[in-house]
XYZ file of N, CA and C in Angstrom:
618
model
N 26.445 3.795 5.115
C 25.006 3.506 5.000
C 24.758 2.035 5.363
N 23.713 1.810 6.131
C 23.359 0.457 6.542
C 22.403 -0.161 5.538
N 22.743 -1.301 4.939
C 21.833 -1.945 3.995
C 20.524 -2.332 4.686
N 19.425 -2.111 4.000
C 18.108 -2.416 4.558
C 17.230 -3.020 3.477
N 16.552 -4.102 3.796
C 15.601 -4.722 2.871
C 14.245 -4.056 3.078
N 13.717 -3.478 2.012
C 12.452 -2.749 2.093
C 11.385 -3.468 1.281
N 10.458 -4.111 1.983
C 9.330 -4.704 1.252
C 8.486 -3.570 0.681
N 8.186 -3.637 -0.614
C 7.401 -2.585 -1.262
C 6.119 -3.147 -1.828
N 5.026 -2.428 -1.585
C 3.729 -2.853 -2.098
C 3.432 -2.241 -3.462
N 4.080 -1.111 -3.790
C 3.893 -0.470 -5.090
C 4.908 0.655 -5.231
N 4.955 1.260 -6.411
C 5.885 2.350 -6.648
C 5.566 3.616 -5.872
N 4.332 4.154 -5.980
C 4.016 5.410 -5.295
C 4.258 5.362 -3.786
N 3.975 4.220 -3.159
C 4.183 4.114 -1.715
C 5.655 3.947 -1.346
N 6.523 3.792 -2.327
C 7.954 3.626 -2.054
C 8.703 4.954 -2.034
N 8.117 5.999 -2.597
C 8.825 7.263 -2.760
C 9.366 7.823 -1.450
N 8.492 8.070 -0.505
C 8.896 8.700 0.742
C 9.714 7.773 1.648
N 9.354 6.487 1.782
C 10.202 5.617 2.601
C 11.647 5.555 2.133
N 11.866 5.459 0.831
C 13.239 5.408 0.328
C 13.973 6.701 0.668
N 13.317 7.820 0.450
C 13.948 9.109 0.760
C 14.259 9.232 2.253
N 13.287 8.934 3.086
C 13.452 9.110 4.529
C 14.456 8.124 5.107
N 14.417 6.883 4.648
C 15.369 5.894 5.155
C 16.802 6.263 4.785
N 16.985 6.800 3.594
C 18.326 7.250 3.206
C 18.788 8.399 4.097
N 17.884 9.306 4.425
C 18.240 10.412 5.316
C 18.640 9.907 6.698
N 18.117 8.736 7.075
C 18.392 8.162 8.390
C 19.597 7.222 8.387
N 20.276 7.133 7.256
C 21.496 6.349 7.206
C 21.350 4.935 6.684
N 20.208 4.629 6.076
C 19.992 3.309 5.492
C 20.096 3.395 3.968
N 20.513 2.294 3.348
C 20.457 2.195 1.893
C 19.505 1.045 1.560
N 18.279 1.394 1.138
C 17.278 0.358 0.896
C 17.541 -0.444 -0.376
N 17.197 -1.696 -0.309
C 17.028 -2.555 -1.479
C 15.588 -3.038 -1.429
N 14.845 -2.789 -2.477
C 13.423 -3.130 -2.475
C 13.232 -4.622 -2.735
N 12.367 -5.215 -1.942
C 11.948 -6.605 -2.161
C 10.476 -6.597 -2.547
N 10.188 -7.164 -3.687
C 8.817 -7.230 -4.192
C 8.266 -8.637 -3.964
N 7.242 -8.752 -3.143
C 6.523 -10.019 -2.981
C 5.089 -9.683 -2.606
N 4.210 -9.748 -3.584
C 2.821 -9.315 -3.411
C 1.856 -10.224 -4.167
N 1.708 -11.472 -3.716
C 0.805 -12.400 -4.407
C -0.666 -12.042 -4.241
N -0.935 -11.030 -3.438
C -2.316 -10.573 -3.247
C -2.844 -9.805 -4.442
N -1.959 -9.216 -5.244
C -2.413 -8.302 -6.295
C -3.056 -9.076 -7.443
N -4.295 -8.752 -7.709
C -5.078 -9.415 -8.746
C -5.758 -8.350 -9.607
N -5.972 -8.635 -10.898
C -5.506 -9.811 -11.647
C -4.002 -9.723 -11.930
N -3.483 -10.724 -12.639
C -2.051 -10.766 -12.917
C -1.617 -9.539 -13.715
N -2.474 -9.057 -14.606
C -2.128 -7.870 -15.395
C -1.909 -6.657 -14.489
N -2.696 -6.555 -13.415
C -2.520 -5.467 -12.452
C -1.211 -5.635 -11.692
N -0.908 -6.876 -11.333
C 0.338 -7.201 -10.629
C 1.544 -6.764 -11.473
N 1.516 -7.096 -12.739
C 2.626 -6.758 -13.627
C 2.731 -5.249 -13.847
N 1.590 -4.581 -13.931
C 1.611 -3.129 -14.141
C 2.231 -2.417 -12.946
N 1.890 -2.857 -11.747
C 2.454 -2.229 -10.546
C 3.952 -2.530 -10.436
N 4.331 -3.755 -10.752
C 5.746 -4.109 -10.694
C 6.539 -3.315 -11.728
N 6.009 -3.174 -12.942
C 6.691 -2.397 -13.984
C 6.848 -0.936 -13.562
N 5.799 -0.378 -12.933
C 5.858 1.007 -12.458
C 6.951 1.160 -11.414
N 7.012 0.218 -10.484
C 8.036 0.254 -9.442
C 9.431 0.149 -10.035
N 9.628 -0.804 -10.926
C 10.951 -1.012 -11.522
C 11.415 0.203 -12.309
N 10.510 0.812 -13.049
C 10.873 1.985 -13.856
C 11.318 3.137 -12.966
N 10.545 3.416 -11.919
C 10.914 4.496 -10.991
C 12.221 4.170 -10.277
N 12.370 2.929 -9.821
C 13.572 2.533 -9.076
C 14.826 2.686 -9.922
N 14.722 2.338 -11.204
C 15.889 2.399 -12.081
C 16.178 3.817 -12.559
N 15.133 4.557 -12.940
C 15.328 5.845 -13.600
C 15.384 7.038 -12.652
N 14.743 6.926 -11.499
C 14.630 8.071 -10.593
C 15.351 7.826 -9.270
N 15.016 6.739 -8.607
C 15.525 6.514 -7.247
C 16.892 5.849 -7.212
N 17.232 5.135 -8.276
C 18.503 4.388 -8.331
C 18.623 3.438 -7.135
N 17.593 2.626 -6.989
C 17.542 1.641 -5.922
C 17.333 0.265 -6.547
N 17.991 -0.743 -6.007
C 17.868 -2.100 -6.541
C 16.518 -2.706 -6.158
N 16.002 -3.544 -7.040
C 14.741 -4.246 -6.790
C 14.968 -5.747 -6.932
N 14.591 -6.492 -5.900
C 14.651 -7.952 -5.939
C 13.226 -8.472 -6.018
N 12.931 -9.259 -7.037
C 11.605 -9.867 -7.158
C 11.652 -11.212 -6.453
N 10.954 -11.304 -5.337
C 10.937 -12.528 -4.535
C 9.794 -13.423 -4.999
N 9.521 -14.467 -4.234
C 8.439 -15.376 -4.589
C 7.079 -14.724 -4.435
N 6.159 -15.066 -5.308
C 4.766 -14.616 -5.235
C 3.887 -15.866 -5.253
N 3.742 -16.492 -4.096
C 3.035 -17.769 -3.991
C 1.530 -17.535 -3.944
N 0.913 -17.518 -5.113
C -0.517 -17.252 -5.193
C -1.347 -18.396 -4.599
N -0.856 -19.605 -4.715
C -1.576 -20.739 -4.124
C -1.606 -20.604 -2.600
N -0.487 -20.173 -2.010
C -0.440 -19.965 -0.560
C -1.388 -18.844 -0.157
N -1.464 -17.801 -0.973
C -2.385 -16.698 -0.672
C -3.833 -17.192 -0.677
N -4.165 -18.006 -1.661
C -5.535 -18.537 -1.724
C -5.848 -19.436 -0.531
N -4.846 -20.163 -0.064
C -5.080 -21.063 1.078
C -5.179 -20.312 2.399
N -4.303 -19.334 2.612
C -4.203 -18.726 3.938
C -4.917 -17.388 4.092
N -5.190 -16.728 2.968
C -5.774 -15.387 3.042
C -7.196 -15.346 2.501
N -7.398 -15.889 1.315
C -8.704 -15.796 0.653
C -9.865 -16.314 1.497
N -9.688 -17.381 2.302
C -10.829 -17.861 3.098
C -11.408 -16.822 4.053
N -10.654 -15.774 4.374
C -11.177 -14.728 5.259
C -12.146 -13.798 4.532
N -12.134 -13.834 3.213
C -13.095 -13.082 2.425
C -13.199 -11.618 2.798
N -14.419 -11.192 3.109
C -14.677 -9.785 3.394
C -14.426 -9.405 4.854
N -13.862 -10.312 5.643
C -13.431 -9.974 6.999
C -12.087 -9.264 6.875
N -12.139 -7.954 6.730
C -10.940 -7.202 6.364
C -9.821 -7.355 7.379
N -10.124 -7.291 8.638
C -9.072 -7.351 9.650
C -8.325 -8.675 9.576
N -9.057 -9.786 9.575
C -8.411 -11.101 9.525
C -7.704 -11.310 8.193
N -8.326 -10.852 7.125
C -7.733 -11.039 5.793
C -6.430 -10.272 5.660
N -6.428 -9.005 6.077
C -5.214 -8.193 5.924
C -4.090 -8.694 6.825
N -4.400 -9.119 8.030
C -3.360 -9.671 8.900
C -2.719 -10.905 8.262
N -3.550 -11.786 7.716
C -3.010 -12.988 7.074
C -2.184 -12.621 5.851
N -2.618 -11.597 5.129
C -1.907 -11.148 3.926
C -0.566 -10.527 4.306
N -0.565 -9.673 5.329
C 0.698 -9.098 5.799
C 1.676 -10.191 6.200
N 1.161 -11.177 6.947
C 2.036 -12.246 7.447
C 2.694 -12.999 6.298
N 1.922 -13.283 5.253
C 2.465 -14.015 4.115
C 3.518 -13.199 3.381
N 3.216 -11.955 3.092
C 4.128 -11.119 2.312
C 5.375 -10.746 3.106
N 5.192 -10.346 4.356
C 6.346 -9.985 5.178
C 7.183 -11.205 5.528
N 6.534 -12.361 5.620
C 7.288 -13.583 5.879
C 8.252 -13.899 4.751
N 7.782 -13.770 3.518
C 8.651 -14.027 2.371
C 9.732 -12.956 2.263
N 9.372 -11.694 2.523
C 10.364 -10.619 2.458
C 11.460 -10.827 3.496
N 11.081 -11.198 4.706
C 12.072 -11.413 5.770
C 12.913 -12.649 5.497
N 12.291 -13.672 4.965
C 13.050 -14.888 4.626
C 14.141 -14.561 3.627
N 13.784 -13.829 2.581
C 14.761 -13.491 1.551
C 15.799 -12.503 2.077
N 15.357 -11.562 2.905
C 16.304 -10.592 3.465
C 17.375 -11.290 4.289
N 16.963 -12.250 5.107
C 17.931 -12.990 5.913
C 18.849 -13.820 5.020
N 18.266 -14.409 3.982
C 19.046 -15.229 3.050
C 20.093 -14.400 2.328
N 19.749 -13.142 2.019
C 20.676 -12.254 1.284
C 21.637 -11.502 2.206
N 21.555 -11.737 3.508
C 22.516 -11.137 4.422
C 22.164 -9.761 4.953
N 20.920 -9.331 4.802
C 20.505 -8.049 5.373
C 20.359 -8.189 6.886
N 20.551 -7.078 7.585
C 20.357 -7.077 9.038
C 19.089 -6.324 9.439
N 18.602 -5.424 8.557
C 17.446 -4.593 8.858
C 16.376 -4.765 7.778
N 15.129 -4.592 8.189
C 14.017 -4.751 7.249
C 12.916 -3.763 7.595
N 12.228 -3.285 6.554
C 11.098 -2.381 6.746
C 10.080 -2.655 5.631
N 9.004 -1.874 5.606
C 7.978 -2.063 4.581
C 7.301 -0.744 4.245
N 6.918 -0.595 3.000
C 6.202 0.604 2.566
C 4.730 0.553 2.958
N 4.280 -0.548 3.536
C 2.894 -0.623 3.997
C 2.614 0.418 5.084
N 3.680 0.961 5.679
C 3.522 1.968 6.737
C 3.229 3.353 6.170
N 3.030 3.464 4.852
C 2.745 4.757 4.226
C 1.248 5.028 4.136
N 0.514 4.042 3.678
C -0.897 4.251 3.367
C -1.769 4.346 4.612
N -2.623 5.375 4.698
C -3.557 5.475 5.828
C -4.661 4.431 5.760
N -4.721 3.678 4.664
C -5.762 2.666 4.505
C -5.337 1.296 5.046
N -4.073 1.149 5.413
C -3.596 -0.121 5.956
C -3.876 -0.197 7.456
N -3.817 -1.414 8.004
C -3.981 -1.632 9.440
C -2.613 -1.418 10.082
N -2.334 -0.187 10.442
C -0.991 0.225 10.829
C -0.448 -0.592 12.002
N -1.180 -0.660 13.095
C -0.684 -1.344 14.292
C -0.481 -2.836 14.044
N -1.414 -3.451 13.323
C -1.290 -4.884 13.033
C -0.068 -5.155 12.171
N 0.150 -4.296 11.184
C 1.293 -4.482 10.296
C 2.604 -4.332 11.070
N 2.677 -3.343 11.945
C 3.885 -3.145 12.734
C 4.157 -4.311 13.670
N 3.099 -4.813 14.284
C 3.235 -5.966 15.172
C 3.780 -7.176 14.417
N 3.216 -7.433 13.243
C 3.638 -8.597 12.463
C 5.055 -8.436 11.931
N 5.389 -7.250 11.446
C 6.761 -7.032 10.968
C 7.752 -7.295 12.093
N 7.446 -6.793 13.285
C 8.351 -6.981 14.406
C 8.573 -8.435 14.744
N 7.491 -9.193 14.856
C 7.622 -10.599 15.251
C 8.268 -11.444 14.162
N 7.902 -11.194 12.909
C 8.462 -11.984 11.810
C 9.929 -11.642 11.596
N 10.265 -10.356 11.656
C 11.663 -9.951 11.475
C 12.544 -10.586 12.547
N 12.121 -10.498 13.798
C 12.939 -11.061 14.881
C 13.077 -12.571 14.761
N 12.038 -13.228 14.261
C 12.119 -14.678 14.073
C 13.168 -15.053 13.035
N 13.472 -14.129 12.131
C 14.493 -14.355 11.104
C 15.833 -13.711 11.475
N 15.949 -13.217 12.700
C 17.196 -12.605 13.135
C 17.437 -11.223 12.575
N 16.357 -10.529 12.189
C 16.475 -9.202 11.581
C 16.004 -8.119 12.546
N 16.485 -6.916 12.337
C 16.038 -5.763 13.110
C 14.913 -5.072 12.337
N 13.689 -5.019 12.888
C 12.611 -4.325 12.186
C 12.759 -2.817 12.304
N 12.628 -2.132 11.188
C 12.669 -0.668 11.185
C 11.245 -0.212 10.894
N 10.534 0.087 11.959
C 9.114 0.423 11.833
C 8.911 1.872 12.258
N 8.363 2.655 11.374
C 8.052 4.042 11.700
C 6.836 4.474 10.926
N 6.222 5.521 11.389
C 4.969 5.990 10.797
C 5.269 6.893 9.604
N 5.124 6.338 8.410
C 5.319 7.123 7.191
C 4.034 7.805 6.744
N 2.925 7.563 7.442
C 1.629 8.073 6.980
C 1.572 9.593 6.838
N 2.251 10.380 7.697
C 2.200 11.837 7.492
C 2.745 12.284 6.140
N 3.523 11.413 5.482
C 4.121 11.764 4.197
C 3.305 11.240 3.009
N 2.147 10.651 3.293
C 1.295 10.117 2.223
C 0.875 11.211 1.231
N 0.433 12.391 1.689
C 0.071 13.439 0.716
C 1.238 13.833 -0.188
N 2.443 13.902 0.380
C 3.613 14.242 -0.427
C 3.894 13.162 -1.465
N 3.767 11.890 -1.050
C 3.976 10.785 -1.980
C 2.937 10.816 -3.093
N 1.707 11.157 -2.744
C 0.636 11.250 -3.739
C 0.943 12.337 -4.761
N 1.327 13.510 -4.263
C 1.634 14.623 -5.157
C 2.807 14.291 -6.075
N 3.876 13.761 -5.476
C 5.082 13.500 -6.261
C 4.849 12.413 -7.304
N 4.126 11.355 -6.916
C 3.880 10.268 -7.870
C 3.041 10.750 -9.049
N 2.127 11.669 -8.795
C 1.328 12.233 -9.891
C 2.198 13.095 -10.799
N 3.087 13.863 -10.197
C 3.982 14.699 -11.002
C 4.904 13.841 -11.871
N 5.278 12.667 -11.359
C 6.145 11.762 -12.113
C 5.371 10.947 -13.147
N 4.058 11.051 -13.126
C 3.236 10.296 -14.074
C 3.169 8.814 -13.762
N 3.349 8.455 -12.502
C 3.331 7.042 -12.116
C 1.895 6.512 -12.092
N 1.756 5.255 -12.449
C 0.446 4.614 -12.338
C 0.070 4.519 -10.866
N -1.153 4.948 -10.546
C -1.660 4.890 -9.176
C -2.919 4.028 -9.158
N -2.898 2.967 -8.389
C -4.033 2.070 -8.291
C -5.094 2.630 -7.353
N -6.330 2.141 -7.490
C -7.405 2.633 -6.621
C -7.948 1.556 -5.682
N -7.174 0.507 -5.470
C -7.506 -0.499 -4.453
C -6.219 -1.158 -4.009
N -6.246 -1.777 -2.827
C -5.017 -2.301 -2.245
C -4.372 -3.353 -3.125
N -5.169 -4.334 -3.556
C -4.564 -5.353 -4.404
C -5.430 -6.560 -4.680
N -6.046 -7.119 -3.658
C -6.789 -8.363 -3.861
C -8.208 -8.087 -4.359
N -8.880 -9.144 -4.770
C -10.235 -8.993 -5.312
C -11.217 -8.518 -4.252
N -10.963 -8.839 -2.994
C -11.840 -8.391 -1.922
C -11.669 -6.894 -1.678
N -10.428 -6.429 -1.699
C -10.192 -4.991 -1.507
C -10.733 -4.194 -2.687
N -10.703 -4.785 -3.883
C -11.266 -4.108 -5.057
C -12.765 -3.919 -4.880
N -13.447 -4.957 -4.357
C -14.888 -4.868 -4.124
C -15.193 -3.834 -3.043
N -14.386 -3.834 -1.973
C -14.598 -2.868 -0.894
C -14.398 -1.446 -1.386
N -13.364 -1.224 -2.179
C -13.091 0.112 -2.705
C -14.224 0.580 -3.614
N -14.760 -0.352 -4.403
C -15.868 -0.008 -5.294
C -17.098 0.401 -4.486
N -17.389 -0.346 -3.429
C -18.538 -0.023 -2.584
C -18.354 1.329 -1.902
N -17.125 1.606 -1.468
C -16.849 2.889 -0.820
C -17.000 4.044 -1.796
N -16.567 3.848 -3.040
C -16.721 4.910 -4.039
C -18.186 5.163 -4.337
N -18.977 4.081 -4.424
C -20.415 4.243 -4.676
C -21.088 4.942 -3.502
N -20.695 4.580 -2.284
C -21.275 5.217 -1.106
C -20.938 6.699 -1.074
N -19.695 7.039 -1.426
C -19.284 8.444 -1.454
C -20.038 9.210 -2.534
N -20.226 8.561 -3.682
C -20.982 9.202 -4.768
C -22.427 9.461 -4.335
N -23.054 8.465 -3.684
C -24.434 8.623 -3.232
C -24.543 9.729 -2.186
N -23.532 9.832 -1.319
C -23.552 10.884 -0.297
C -23.424 12.255 -0.943
N -22.588 12.361 -1.976
C -22.466 13.651 -2.675
C -23.791 14.027 -3.335
N -24.469 13.055 -3.923
C -25.780 13.315 -4.538
C -26.778 13.774 -3.483
N -26.752 13.102 -2.318
C -27.680 13.468 -1.249
C -27.426 14.900 -0.781
N -26.147 15.256 -0.639
C -25.808 16.603 -0.186
C -26.224 17.656 -1.207
N -26.008 17.364 -2.501
C -26.407 18.339 -3.542
C -27.921 18.516 -3.563
N -28.647 17.407 -3.385
C -30.103 17.489 -3.367
C -30.577 18.310 -2.168
N -29.934 18.105 -1.014
C -30.298 18.860 0.182
C -30.006 20.341 0.000
N -28.880 20.654 -0.642
C -28.526 22.055 -0.883
C -29.526 22.710 -1.836
N -29.938 21.967 -2.873
C -30.930 22.528 -3.810
C -32.258 22.761 -3.108
N -32.656 21.806 -2.245
C -33.906 21.948 -1.509
C -33.852 23.146 -0.569
N -32.696 23.316 0.094
C -32.546 24.450 1.005
C -32.596 25.769 0.238
N -32.004 25.787 -0.961
C -32.009 27.003 -1.780
C -33.425 27.339 -2.224
N -34.199 26.313 -2.601
C -35.583 26.549 -3.032
C -36.411 27.101 -1.876
N -36.217 26.518 -0.701
C -36.987 26.983 0.467
C -36.632 28.411 0.814
N -35.346 28.746 0.724
C -34.926 30.122 1.014
C -35.520 31.091 0.001
N -35.554 30.663 -1.277
C -36.118 31.521 -2.311
C -37.591 31.762 -2.102
N -38.313 30.710 -1.718
C -39.748 30.836 -1.481
C -40.033 31.712 -0.269
N -39.154 31.630 0.743
C -39.386 32.429 1.964
C -39.215 33.909 1.705
N -38.426 34.236 0.661
C -38.172 35.647 0.361
C -39.313 36.274 -0.455
N -40.182 35.422 -0.989
C -41.260 35.951 -1.833
C -42.415 36.504 -0.981
């Protein structure tokens, strides 16, 4: 088995990558570096969830790397609600620390669980992983884990794992909240339209 450093964003998103990478001949070691996750209580809850699953179920090692929150505020937060620029800067910071530590620990290959979620900027993340990994002398292992997202969702629920409802930062939390409200309003609009259509049909039959 080839040792591989796997940057992980959370426990549920780690399930399928660890399984698939092992099937492909890699033995992952998870690297945790996610200074984007706010508040700190949320950061700790996600890390605890990951560690518990890694130790009790997956039997995979977890390395807690640096979480430079000051660097995140300097390089990522100024992008605010510009999601594309913000997420690219966030990926660069997190993958940079993961690759730095992977090279320091003697790994030759690196990957990330960010390739699981359909909500991430897939192409941007792959581009950044490739360039940052090569700059550190590492081989990037980039593949599309998104088709396995439903399986990861089902399995994590069966395991009783904590599942977050936003990516991590305060901006993504606000965006997720707005999207949930928009979806709720659309459901209300559709129900109202269905009731109106039913009333009209009933009146036409009289």
